[in-house]
Coordinates of C-alpha atoms (C1' of nucleotides) in Angstrom, one line a residue:
Chain A
M1 CA 0.4 0.3 0.1
T2 CA 1.3 3.9 -0.8
D3 CA 0.9 7.0 0.0
S4 CA 1.9 9.4 -3.4
T5 CA 1.6 12.4 -1.7
A6 CA 5.1 12.1 -0.7
E7 CA 7.5 14.5 -2.3
T8 CA 9.3 13.8 -5.5
P9 CA 13.1 12.5 -5.5
R10 CA 13.3 13.1 -9.1
S11 CA 13.4 16.4 -11.2
P12 CA 9.5 16.6 -12.5
R13 CA 11.5 17.8 -16.1
D14 CA 14.6 15.3 -16.6
D15 CA 13.0 13.8 -19.6
S16 CA 14.3 15.7 -23.0
A17 CA 12.7 15.0 -26.5
A18 CA 13.8 11.9 -28.1
P19 CA 14.7 11.1 -31.7
N20 CA 12.0 10.3 -34.1
F21 CA 11.4 10.6 -37.3
I22 CA 9.0 13.8 -36.5
A23 CA 12.7 15.3 -34.5
D24 CA 14.5 14.3 -38.1
I25 CA 12.3 16.7 -40.2
I26 CA 12.3 19.8 -37.5
D27 CA 15.7 19.6 -37.3
D28 CA 16.1 19.4 -40.9
D29 CA 13.8 22.3 -41.5
L30 CA 16.2 24.2 -38.4
R31 CA 19.0 23.5 -40.3
T32 CA 17.8 24.7 -43.8
G33 CA 16.4 27.7 -42.3
K34 CA 13.2 27.0 -43.8
N35 CA 11.4 28.9 -41.4
G36 CA 13.8 31.6 -40.0
Q37 CA 13.7 31.6 -36.7
V38 CA 10.2 30.3 -36.0
L39 CA 9.7 27.0 -34.8
Q40 CA 5.8 26.7 -33.9
T41 CA 3.7 23.3 -33.1
R42 CA 0.0 23.6 -31.4
F43 CA -1.9 21.3 -29.3
P44 CA -5.3 21.7 -31.1
P45 CA -8.0 19.5 -29.1
E46 CA -11.6 19.8 -29.6
P47 CA -13.6 20.7 -26.1
N48 CA -16.4 18.0 -26.7
G49 CA -14.9 15.5 -23.9
F50 CA -11.6 15.2 -21.8
L51 CA -8.9 14.5 -22.8
H52 CA -7.7 10.6 -22.2
V53 CA -3.9 9.2 -22.3
G54 CA -4.1 9.1 -25.9
H55 CA -4.2 12.8 -25.9
A56 CA -1.2 13.1 -23.7
K57 CA 0.9 11.3 -26.4
A58 CA -0.1 14.2 -28.3
I59 CA 0.5 16.8 -26.1
C60 CA 3.9 15.2 -25.1
L61 CA 5.0 15.3 -28.4
N62 CA 4.0 18.7 -29.3
F63 CA 5.4 20.6 -26.4
T64 CA 8.3 18.8 -26.3
M65 CA 8.8 19.0 -30.6
A66 CA 9.2 22.7 -30.2
E67 CA 11.7 22.6 -27.0
R68 CA 13.9 21.5 -29.5
A69 CA 14.9 25.0 -30.6
G70 CA 15.7 27.4 -28.1
F71 CA 13.2 29.7 -29.9
G72 CA 10.2 26.5 -30.1
L73 CA 6.6 27.3 -28.7
C74 CA 3.6 25.2 -28.8
N75 CA 0.1 26.9 -28.4
L76 CA -2.8 25.4 -26.7
R77 CA -5.8 25.8 -29.2
L78 CA -9.3 24.6 -28.9
D79 CA -10.7 23.1 -32.2
D80 CA -14.2 25.0 -31.1
T81 CA -16.0 24.5 -34.8
N82 CA -18.8 22.6 -34.2
P83 CA -20.8 24.3 -31.5
V84 CA -23.4 21.1 -31.3
A85 CA -20.6 19.0 -29.6
E86 CA -18.9 21.4 -27.3
D87 CA -19.1 23.0 -24.1
D88 CA -17.4 24.9 -21.5
V89 CA -16.5 22.3 -19.0
F90 CA -14.6 20.6 -21.8
V91 CA -12.3 24.1 -22.3
Q92 CA -11.4 24.2 -18.5
S93 CA -11.1 20.4 -18.0
I94 CA -8.6 20.6 -20.8
Q95 CA -6.3 23.3 -19.9
A96 CA -6.1 21.5 -16.1
D97 CA -5.0 18.3 -17.5
V98 CA -2.2 19.7 -19.9
R99 CA -1.4 22.1 -17.0
W100 CA -1.0 18.7 -14.7
L101 CA 0.8 17.0 -17.5
G102 CA 3.4 20.1 -16.4
F103 CA 3.3 22.0 -20.2
D104 CA 2.9 25.5 -19.9
W105 CA 1.7 27.3 -23.1
K106 CA 1.8 30.6 -21.4
E107 CA -0.6 33.3 -22.4
R108 CA -0.9 31.0 -25.5
I109 CA -4.2 29.9 -25.3
Y110 CA -6.3 30.3 -28.6
F111 CA -10.1 29.2 -29.8
A112 CA -10.5 28.8 -33.8
S113 CA -14.3 30.5 -32.4
D114 CA -11.9 33.6 -32.0
Y115 CA -10.9 33.4 -35.8
F116 CA -14.3 33.2 -37.1
E117 CA -14.0 36.6 -38.7
R118 CA -11.1 36.2 -40.7
I119 CA -12.1 32.5 -41.3
Y120 CA -14.6 34.0 -42.9
E121 CA -12.7 36.6 -45.0
C122 CA -10.8 33.7 -46.4
A123 CA -13.9 32.0 -47.3
V124 CA -14.6 35.4 -49.6
T125 CA -11.3 35.9 -50.6
L126 CA -11.8 32.1 -52.2
V127 CA -15.2 33.2 -53.7
K128 CA -14.0 36.1 -55.2
K129 CA -11.2 33.6 -57.0
G130 CA -13.9 31.8 -58.2
L131 CA -12.4 28.8 -56.0
A132 CA -15.6 28.4 -54.2
Y133 CA -19.3 28.2 -54.5
V134 CA -22.5 28.2 -52.4
D135 CA -24.4 24.8 -53.3
S136 CA -27.9 24.8 -52.9
Q137 CA -28.3 21.4 -53.3
S138 CA -29.6 19.0 -50.7
P139 CA -27.4 17.1 -48.3
E140 CA -27.9 13.8 -50.0
E141 CA -27.3 15.0 -53.6
I142 CA -24.1 16.3 -52.4
R143 CA -23.5 12.9 -51.0
E144 CA -24.7 11.1 -54.3
G145 CA -22.7 13.8 -55.7
R146 CA -19.5 12.9 -54.1
G147 CA -19.1 9.6 -56.0
N148 CA -17.3 7.0 -54.5
Y149 CA -13.5 5.2 -54.2
Y150 CA -14.6 3.5 -57.8
Q151 CA -16.7 6.5 -59.3
V152 CA -16.0 9.8 -59.9
G153 CA -18.6 12.2 -58.8
K154 CA -20.2 14.8 -60.8
N155 CA -20.3 18.7 -60.4
S156 CA -23.2 20.5 -58.6
P157 CA -25.5 22.4 -61.1
F158 CA -24.9 25.0 -58.7
R159 CA -21.4 24.9 -59.6
E160 CA -21.0 27.7 -61.9
R161 CA -22.2 30.2 -60.4
S162 CA -21.0 34.0 -60.5
V163 CA -18.8 35.4 -58.1
E164 CA -21.2 38.1 -57.2
E165 CA -24.3 35.4 -56.7
N166 CA -22.0 33.3 -54.6
L167 CA -21.0 36.3 -52.6
T168 CA -24.8 37.3 -52.3
L169 CA -25.7 33.9 -51.2
L170 CA -22.8 33.6 -48.0
T171 CA -23.6 37.1 -47.4
R172 CA -27.3 35.3 -46.7
M173 CA -25.8 32.5 -45.7
R174 CA -24.0 34.3 -42.4
A175 CA -27.2 36.6 -42.1
G176 CA -29.4 33.9 -40.7
E177 CA -31.3 34.0 -44.0
M178 CA -31.6 30.3 -44.7
K179 CA -32.4 27.0 -43.0
E180 CA -29.7 24.2 -42.0
G181 CA -29.4 22.3 -45.1
E182 CA -30.3 24.7 -47.2
A183 CA -27.1 25.8 -48.5
V184 CA -23.1 25.3 -48.1
L185 CA -20.3 26.9 -49.2
R186 CA -17.9 24.6 -50.8
A187 CA -14.8 24.7 -52.6
K188 CA -14.6 24.2 -56.1
I189 CA -11.5 21.8 -56.8
D190 CA -11.8 18.3 -58.7
M191 CA -15.2 16.4 -59.0
A192 CA -13.3 13.3 -60.4
H193 CA -10.2 14.1 -57.6
Q194 CA -8.9 10.1 -56.7
N195 CA -9.0 11.6 -53.1
M196 CA -12.7 11.8 -51.6
N197 CA -11.7 15.0 -49.9
M198 CA -10.4 17.3 -52.8
R199 CA -14.2 16.8 -54.7
D200 CA -15.3 20.0 -53.6
P201 CA -15.3 19.7 -49.6
L202 CA -17.4 21.5 -47.7
L203 CA -15.9 24.7 -46.0
Y204 CA -19.2 26.0 -44.3
R205 CA -22.3 24.7 -43.2
I206 CA -25.1 26.6 -41.5
R207 CA -26.1 25.8 -37.8
H208 CA -28.6 27.7 -35.9
A209 CA -27.2 26.7 -32.6
S210 CA -25.6 28.7 -29.7
H211 CA -21.7 28.4 -29.4
H212 CA -20.3 28.3 -25.9
R213 CA -17.8 31.6 -26.8
T214 CA -19.6 33.2 -29.7
G215 CA -23.2 32.7 -28.3
D216 CA -25.4 33.5 -31.1
A217 CA -22.9 35.9 -33.1
W218 CA -22.9 33.0 -36.1
C219 CA -25.4 30.9 -37.5
I220 CA -22.4 29.7 -40.0
Y221 CA -19.5 27.2 -38.7
P222 CA -16.2 26.4 -40.7
M223 CA -15.1 22.7 -41.0
Y224 CA -12.5 21.3 -39.6
D225 CA -11.0 21.3 -43.3
F226 CA -11.0 24.2 -43.5
A227 CA -10.2 25.8 -40.0
H228 CA -7.9 23.8 -39.4
P229 CA -5.0 24.9 -42.0
L230 CA -5.9 28.9 -41.0
S231 CA -6.0 28.6 -37.8
D232 CA -2.2 27.0 -38.0
A233 CA -1.3 29.7 -40.3
F234 CA -2.5 32.7 -38.4
E235 CA -1.0 31.1 -35.5
G236 CA 2.2 30.7 -37.6
V237 CA 2.6 27.0 -36.4
T238 CA 5.4 25.8 -38.8
H239 CA 4.6 22.0 -38.0
S240 CA 0.9 21.2 -37.0
L241 CA 1.2 17.2 -36.0
C242 CA -1.9 15.3 -36.6
T243 CA -2.9 11.3 -36.2
L244 CA -2.9 9.2 -39.0
E245 CA -6.4 9.9 -39.9
F246 CA -5.8 12.9 -41.6
E247 CA -3.5 11.7 -43.8
N248 CA -5.8 11.9 -46.7
H249 CA -6.9 15.4 -45.5
R250 CA -2.9 16.7 -46.6
P251 CA -3.8 17.6 -50.0
L252 CA -6.7 19.9 -49.0
Y253 CA -4.9 21.3 -46.0
D254 CA -2.0 22.5 -48.6
W255 CA -4.6 23.4 -51.2
F256 CA -6.2 25.9 -48.8
I257 CA -2.9 27.3 -47.5
E258 CA -1.7 27.7 -51.3
S259 CA -5.3 29.0 -52.5
I260 CA -5.7 31.6 -50.3
G261 CA -2.0 32.5 -50.0
G262 CA 0.3 35.1 -48.4
F263 CA 0.9 32.6 -45.4
Q264 CA 4.5 33.0 -43.9
P265 CA 5.6 30.4 -42.2
V266 CA 3.9 27.9 -44.3
P267 CA 2.7 25.5 -42.3
R268 CA 3.4 21.9 -42.8
Q269 CA 1.1 19.0 -42.0
I270 CA 3.1 16.1 -40.1
E271 CA 0.9 12.8 -39.1
F272 CA 2.1 9.8 -36.9
A273 CA 0.2 7.0 -35.4
R274 CA -2.3 7.6 -32.7
L275 CA -1.9 5.4 -29.6
N276 CA -3.9 2.2 -28.9
L277 CA -3.5 0.6 -25.7
T278 CA -4.4 -3.5 -24.8
Y279 CA -7.3 -3.4 -22.8
T280 CA -8.0 0.0 -23.2
I281 CA -10.6 1.9 -25.0
L282 CA -9.5 5.5 -26.2
S283 CA -12.4 6.1 -28.5
K284 CA -13.8 9.6 -27.5
R285 CA -17.1 8.2 -28.6
K286 CA -16.8 5.4 -26.6
L287 CA -15.6 7.3 -23.9
Q288 CA -18.7 9.5 -24.2
Q289 CA -20.9 6.9 -23.9
L290 CA -20.0 5.3 -20.7
V291 CA -20.4 8.6 -19.1
A292 CA -23.3 9.7 -21.0
E293 CA -24.9 6.2 -20.5
K294 CA -23.4 6.3 -16.5
H295 CA -21.8 3.1 -16.4
V296 CA -19.2 5.4 -14.6
N297 CA -19.2 8.2 -12.6
G298 CA -18.3 11.0 -14.8
W299 CA -15.6 11.6 -16.8
D300 CA -12.9 11.9 -14.3
D301 CA -14.1 8.1 -12.6
P302 CA -10.7 6.5 -11.5
R303 CA -11.6 3.9 -13.7
M304 CA -11.2 6.2 -16.8
P305 CA -8.4 6.4 -19.2
T306 CA -8.5 10.1 -19.3
I307 CA -5.7 11.9 -17.7
A308 CA -8.2 13.1 -14.7
G309 CA -9.4 9.6 -13.9
M310 CA -5.8 8.3 -14.0
R311 CA -4.9 11.3 -11.3
R312 CA -7.8 10.6 -9.5
R313 CA -6.4 6.9 -9.6
G314 CA -3.0 7.8 -8.2
Y315 CA -0.8 8.3 -11.7
L316 CA 2.1 10.7 -11.9
P317 CA 2.4 13.3 -14.6
E318 CA 6.0 12.2 -14.8
S319 CA 4.8 8.4 -15.2
L320 CA 2.8 9.6 -18.1
R321 CA 5.5 12.1 -19.7
A322 CA 8.2 9.1 -19.6
F323 CA 5.2 6.9 -21.0
A324 CA 4.8 8.8 -24.0
E325 CA 8.2 9.4 -24.6
R326 CA 9.6 5.1 -24.2
I327 CA 7.0 4.7 -26.7
G328 CA 7.9 6.4 -29.5
V329 CA 7.0 8.3 -32.4
A330 CA 6.0 6.7 -35.8
K331 CA 3.6 6.1 -39.1
R332 CA 3.1 2.1 -38.3
D333 CA -0.1 1.7 -36.5
S334 CA 1.0 0.1 -32.8
L335 CA -1.1 -1.6 -30.0
I336 CA 1.4 -0.6 -26.6
D337 CA 1.2 -3.5 -24.1
V338 CA -0.6 -1.9 -20.8
S339 CA 2.3 -3.4 -18.9
L340 CA 4.6 -0.8 -20.3
L341 CA 2.4 2.2 -18.9
E342 CA 2.2 0.1 -15.7
Y343 CA 5.7 -0.7 -15.6
Q344 CA 6.4 3.1 -16.0
L345 CA 4.2 4.1 -13.1
R346 CA 5.5 1.3 -10.7
E347 CA 8.8 2.9 -11.3
D348 CA 8.1 6.1 -10.3
L349 CA 5.8 5.3 -7.7
N350 CA 8.0 2.9 -6.0
A351 CA 10.4 5.7 -5.4
H352 CA 7.7 8.6 -4.9
A353 CA 5.6 6.9 -2.9
N354 CA 6.1 6.4 1.1
R355 CA 5.0 2.7 2.4
T356 CA 1.9 1.9 4.7
M357 CA 0.3 -1.0 5.2
A358 CA -3.3 -2.0 4.5
I359 CA -5.4 -4.9 4.8
L360 CA -8.4 -5.3 2.2
R361 CA -10.0 -8.2 3.5
P362 CA -9.4 -8.2 7.5
L363 CA -9.1 -11.3 8.9
K364 CA -8.8 -11.5 12.6
V365 CA -5.5 -13.0 14.5
V366 CA -5.0 -13.1 18.1
L367 CA -1.9 -13.7 20.3
E368 CA -2.3 -16.2 22.5
N369 CA 0.3 -15.2 24.6
F370 CA 0.1 -11.7 24.3
D371 CA -0.9 -10.2 27.5
E372 CA -4.0 -8.0 27.0
G373 CA -4.1 -4.0 27.3
R374 CA 0.5 -4.8 26.4
E375 CA 1.2 -2.6 23.2
E376 CA 4.8 -2.6 21.3
V377 CA 5.3 0.0 19.3
F378 CA 7.8 -0.4 16.7
E379 CA 9.4 2.3 14.4
V380 CA 9.0 1.4 10.9
P381 CA 11.1 3.3 7.9
L382 CA 8.6 5.4 5.6
H383 CA 10.4 4.2 2.9
P384 CA 13.1 0.9 2.6
E385 CA 15.4 2.7 -0.1
Y386 CA 15.2 6.1 1.8
P387 CA 15.8 6.1 5.2
E388 CA 16.4 9.8 5.5
R389 CA 12.5 10.2 5.0
G390 CA 11.7 9.2 8.9
V391 CA 10.2 6.8 10.1
R392 CA 5.9 5.6 11.2
R393 CA 4.8 4.3 14.4
V394 CA 3.0 1.5 14.3
T395 CA 1.3 -0.7 17.4
L396 CA 1.2 -4.3 18.0
T397 CA -1.4 -5.3 20.3
R398 CA -3.0 -9.1 21.2
E399 CA -5.4 -8.7 18.5
L400 CA -4.4 -8.0 14.6
W401 CA -5.9 -7.9 10.8
V402 CA -4.2 -9.5 8.6
E403 CA -4.9 -10.0 5.0
R404 CA -7.6 -13.1 4.3
D405 CA -5.4 -14.5 1.3
D406 CA -2.3 -14.5 3.9
Y407 CA -3.6 -17.6 5.6
M408 CA -4.2 -21.0 3.4
Q409 CA -5.7 -24.3 5.6
E410 CA -4.3 -26.7 4.0
A411 CA -0.8 -24.7 2.3
P412 CA 1.3 -25.9 -0.6
K413 CA 4.6 -26.8 -0.7
K414 CA 5.9 -23.2 -1.8
W415 CA 3.8 -21.3 0.8
F416 CA 5.5 -18.9 3.0
R417 CA 2.9 -16.8 4.6
L418 CA 0.5 -18.3 7.5
A419 CA -1.0 -22.1 7.9
P420 CA -1.3 -23.9 10.5
G421 CA 2.1 -24.6 12.7
K422 CA 3.5 -22.0 9.9
E423 CA 6.0 -19.2 11.2
V424 CA 5.5 -15.5 9.5
R425 CA 7.2 -12.2 9.9
L426 CA 4.9 -9.4 10.7
R427 CA 6.2 -6.6 9.2
G428 CA 8.4 -4.2 11.5
A429 CA 7.1 -5.9 14.3
C430 CA 7.9 -9.8 15.1
L431 CA 7.3 -13.6 15.2
I432 CA 4.3 -15.1 14.9
T433 CA 3.5 -19.0 14.6
C434 CA -0.2 -19.8 13.8
Q435 CA -1.1 -22.5 16.5
S436 CA -4.6 -23.0 15.2
A437 CA -7.8 -21.6 13.2
V438 CA -11.4 -21.0 14.7
H439 CA -14.2 -21.3 12.3
D440 CA -18.3 -21.1 12.6
E441 CA -20.7 -23.4 12.7
A442 CA -20.9 -23.2 9.4
G443 CA -17.5 -23.6 8.6
N444 CA -16.6 -20.2 8.3
L445 CA -12.9 -19.3 9.0
I446 CA -13.5 -16.9 12.3
E447 CA -10.0 -15.7 13.2
L448 CA -6.8 -17.3 13.8
R449 CA -5.0 -18.4 16.8
C450 CA -1.2 -17.4 17.1
T451 CA 1.8 -17.5 19.3
W452 CA 4.5 -14.2 19.0
D453 CA 7.9 -14.4 19.5
P454 CA 8.6 -11.8 22.7
E455 CA 12.8 -12.4 21.3
S456 CA 12.0 -11.1 17.8
L457 CA 11.3 -7.8 18.6
G458 CA 11.0 -5.6 15.2
G459 CA 10.9 -8.8 13.1
S460 CA 14.5 -9.9 13.7
T461 CA 15.5 -13.2 14.1
P462 CA 18.2 -13.6 17.4
D463 CA 18.8 -17.3 16.7
G464 CA 19.4 -16.7 12.3
R465 CA 16.5 -18.2 11.8
K466 CA 15.1 -18.2 8.3
V467 CA 11.6 -16.7 8.2
K468 CA 10.3 -16.3 4.2
G469 CA 6.9 -14.6 5.0
T470 CA 7.0 -11.6 5.9
L471 CA 3.1 -9.9 6.8
H472 CA 1.2 -6.5 6.3
W473 CA -0.9 -6.2 9.7
L474 CA -2.9 -3.8 11.9
S475 CA -3.9 -3.6 15.5
T476 CA -7.5 -4.0 15.6
R477 CA -7.7 -1.1 18.0
D478 CA -6.1 1.6 15.6
A479 CA -6.8 0.6 12.7
V480 CA -8.6 3.2 10.5
K481 CA -11.6 2.0 8.5
A482 CA -10.8 3.9 5.4
T483 CA -12.9 2.1 2.2
V484 CA -11.7 2.9 -0.9
R485 CA -15.0 3.8 -2.7
L486 CA -13.2 2.5 -5.8
Y487 CA -12.8 -0.6 -4.6
D488 CA -16.2 -1.1 -3.3
R489 CA -17.7 -0.3 -6.3
L490 CA -15.4 -2.5 -8.1
F491 CA -15.8 -5.8 -5.9
S492 CA -19.6 -4.9 -4.6
E493 CA -21.4 -6.3 -7.5
E494 CA -19.2 -9.2 -8.8
D495 CA -17.1 -11.2 -6.4
P496 CA -15.7 -14.2 -8.4
E497 CA -14.4 -15.6 -5.3
G498 CA -17.4 -15.7 -3.5
H499 CA -16.4 -13.5 -0.4
E500 CA -18.9 -12.1 1.6
G501 CA -19.8 -8.8 1.4
R502 CA -18.1 -7.2 4.7
S503 CA -15.0 -8.5 3.7
F504 CA -14.5 -5.5 1.3
L505 CA -13.6 -3.4 4.0
E506 CA -10.3 -1.7 4.0
F507 CA -7.8 -0.8 7.0
V508 CA -5.3 1.2 6.8
N509 CA -2.8 2.4 9.6
P510 CA -3.0 5.8 10.7
Chain B
rU14 C1' -12.5 -2.9 -57.9
rC15 C1' -10.0 3.1 -56.0
rU16 C1' -6.7 6.6 -53.7
rG17 C1' -3.1 7.0 -49.4
rG18 C1' -0.3 4.8 -45.7
rC19 C1' 2.7 1.3 -43.4
rA20 C1' 5.8 -3.7 -42.8
rU21 C1' 11.8 -5.7 -37.5
rC22 C1' 11.5 -10.5 -31.3
rG23 C1' 5.0 -11.5 -28.2
rU24 C1' 4.8 -5.7 -27.6
rC25 C1' 7.2 -1.0 -29.1
rU26 C1' 11.5 1.3 -30.9
rA27 C1' 16.8 1.5 -32.8
rA28 C1' 20.1 1.0 -36.9
rC29 C1' 19.7 6.5 -42.5
rG30 C1' 24.5 0.9 -47.6
rG31 C1' 28.8 -1.4 -42.9
rC32 C1' 28.6 -6.3 -36.2
rA33 C1' 20.1 -6.2 -36.1
rG34 C1' 21.0 -3.2 -30.3
rG35 C1' 17.5 -1.3 -26.3
rA36 C1' 12.7 -1.4 -23.5
rC37 C1' 8.1 -3.9 -21.9
rA38 C1' 6.6 -8.9 -21.6
rA39 C1' 8.3 -13.6 -20.9
rG40 C1' 11.8 -18.1 -18.4
rG41 C1' 15.6 -18.8 -15.6
rG42 C1' 18.8 -17.4 -11.1
rA43 C1' 20.6 -14.5 -6.7
rC44 C1' 19.3 -11.2 -2.5
rU45 C1' 15.6 -9.2 0.6
rU46 C1' 11.5 -7.8 6.6
rU47 C1' 6.3 -5.7 0.9
rG48 C1' 6.1 -13.0 -2.7
rA49 C1' 7.8 -5.7 -3.8
rA50 C1' 12.0 -3.4 -5.3
rU51 C1' 17.0 -4.0 -6.7
rC52 C1' 21.5 -7.3 -9.7
rC53 C1' 22.7 -11.2 -13.1
rC54 C1' 21.2 -14.9 -17.3
rU55 C1' 18.2 -17.1 -21.1
rG56 C1' 15.0 -17.6 -24.8
rA57 C1' 13.3 -14.0 -29.2
rA58 C1' 12.6 -10.0 -35.0
rU59 C1' 14.0 -7.8 -40.7
rC60 C1' 6.3 -9.7 -44.6
rA61 C1' 7.7 -12.9 -49.7
rU62 C1' 10.4 -13.6 -54.2
rG63 C1' 13.4 -11.8 -57.6
rG64 C1' 17.7 -7.2 -58.6
rU65 C1' 21.6 -3.7 -57.7
rU66 C1' 26.2 -3.8 -54.7
rC67 C1' 32.4 -6.1 -52.4
rG68 C1' 27.6 -5.5 -48.5
rA69 C1' 21.2 -4.6 -47.8
rA70 C1' 16.3 -4.4 -42.4
rU71 C1' 18.0 -0.1 -45.7
rC72 C1' 17.9 1.2 -53.0
rC73 C1' 15.0 -1.3 -57.2
rA74 C1' 10.7 -4.2 -58.8
rU75 C1' 6.9 -7.6 -58.5
rG76 C1' 3.6 -9.8 -55.0
rU77 C1' 1.2 -10.6 -49.8
rG78 C1' -0.7 -8.4 -45.6
rC79 C1' -2.9 -4.6 -42.7
rC80 C1' -4.8 0.1 -41.5
rA81 C1' -7.2 5.4 -43.8
rG82 C1' -10.9 7.0 -46.6
rA83 C1' -17.5 7.5 -50.0
rA84 C1' -20.7 13.3 -41.8
rC85 C1' -23.4 19.6 -43.6
rC86 C1' -18.0 15.0 -37.0
rA87 C1' -13.2 16.0 -35.5

RNA sequence: UCUGGCAUCGUCUAACGGCAGGACAAGGGACUUUGAAUCCCUGAAUCAUGGUUCGAAUCCAUGUGCCAGAACCA
């Protein structure tokens, strides 16, 4: 049992950016002076849910890549272009989680919604260049017109509207004179392009919805494909890192930057493989479902793979950062074994956490030769490897709790814990020998009758005999009942080992 | 049937034409007042077939497999 509030023996930021293919690209650009003295990345989540450990990888990557040059920066940008999905509570949680991970965007927190006016101006520019048009087809007609993987699309009947007409219609769209679905603004690219993203993609759709930041100021909202490259360009982003599923969007990203023109530096999109973890759901949609259907107690439920959930569960930010560093960055789809994450956490926790003793499923032990009312106080180091951290005091009394799993009626050969006739060490206290077990009429184990060796104070063996088992224990007198809600919930409904309900109490000494 | 991307130990990842290395996991051992931690050891890989080369995981060709893509989501 551990207490993770102990101070850290490690520097909170001793991990440096490891080489990877993105670092290589950045280093090349730095060397050739492609963007001059500018190295700018950004972490751009949509505020429609809590961040999870997959986002942690992206956060670490963007911030550490920016650190490759002394002048590099990483912005936090909330990609809030879809008012119906987004909410301010997520804006808040995202900031808290990034900060908890140990990254600082300083004053550079931006919102795509702050760019709505500029993005709109870019749309007008495209219309004036004859590169965008208002399409009045229905959503179904647009979908059908797009064709499919094997069939080219066909031009919209509205594709050749005049610049003037498009400008008028776009103005009316913005003014709220049209219903949702009545019209969209599309880029005029190529309906026969092999890349479906290039078949006249949508730039704007009409949403008569209130936005969490802009309220009712707008009723048309830019699509991700349009807003994202522009937001990057506005912020001077040089390296726009995103996950593999946007690979097919890159030609469109570049098309917008080039068609609108005049941006310096020119942002470049680079894709990497998203994090997949064994036994772990990292799909925002599914996590959303767990929350919505109340299978969990909110986004920060300790069972959730969200950063907030992991924080509540006792994860350390440096463990997440070290993990991100350890798994590397590549373009191949991967499925990381969760044991790698757990290893990293154990490593950090082992160093951080002061020790205490706990009993999850108590079994009473009575020391027959230990007088009622007597007490022996022992000092046990808070951490076996860091004696300078000090000691805690534990008191031995006649009646104790030990872990139920630490006793077996019929012990196998290599069983070093309690069994009739077996001797074990109570950590930090003494040696005890199990004399007998007491059962009730139904045959349930009630308590253990043991004897202690007064010569073994502190758990030493004056005669040098070997005792292989060392057990956690608590005095029934001053054990503190500290039922952990998570544990309670995990085990109260399903009990694979058939234990009784009361056995799930947890006791921790002070 | 289309377009794009990716293939190295069980899992991640390194080697950038010159000894296939590391970590996790697994197995074995030592030590231990948490069956923890720590330490040592072992097994374990270049998708396939050709080609270029003194030399190929790396370059070329062909094939195979996997992932992504047809929201007015991001």
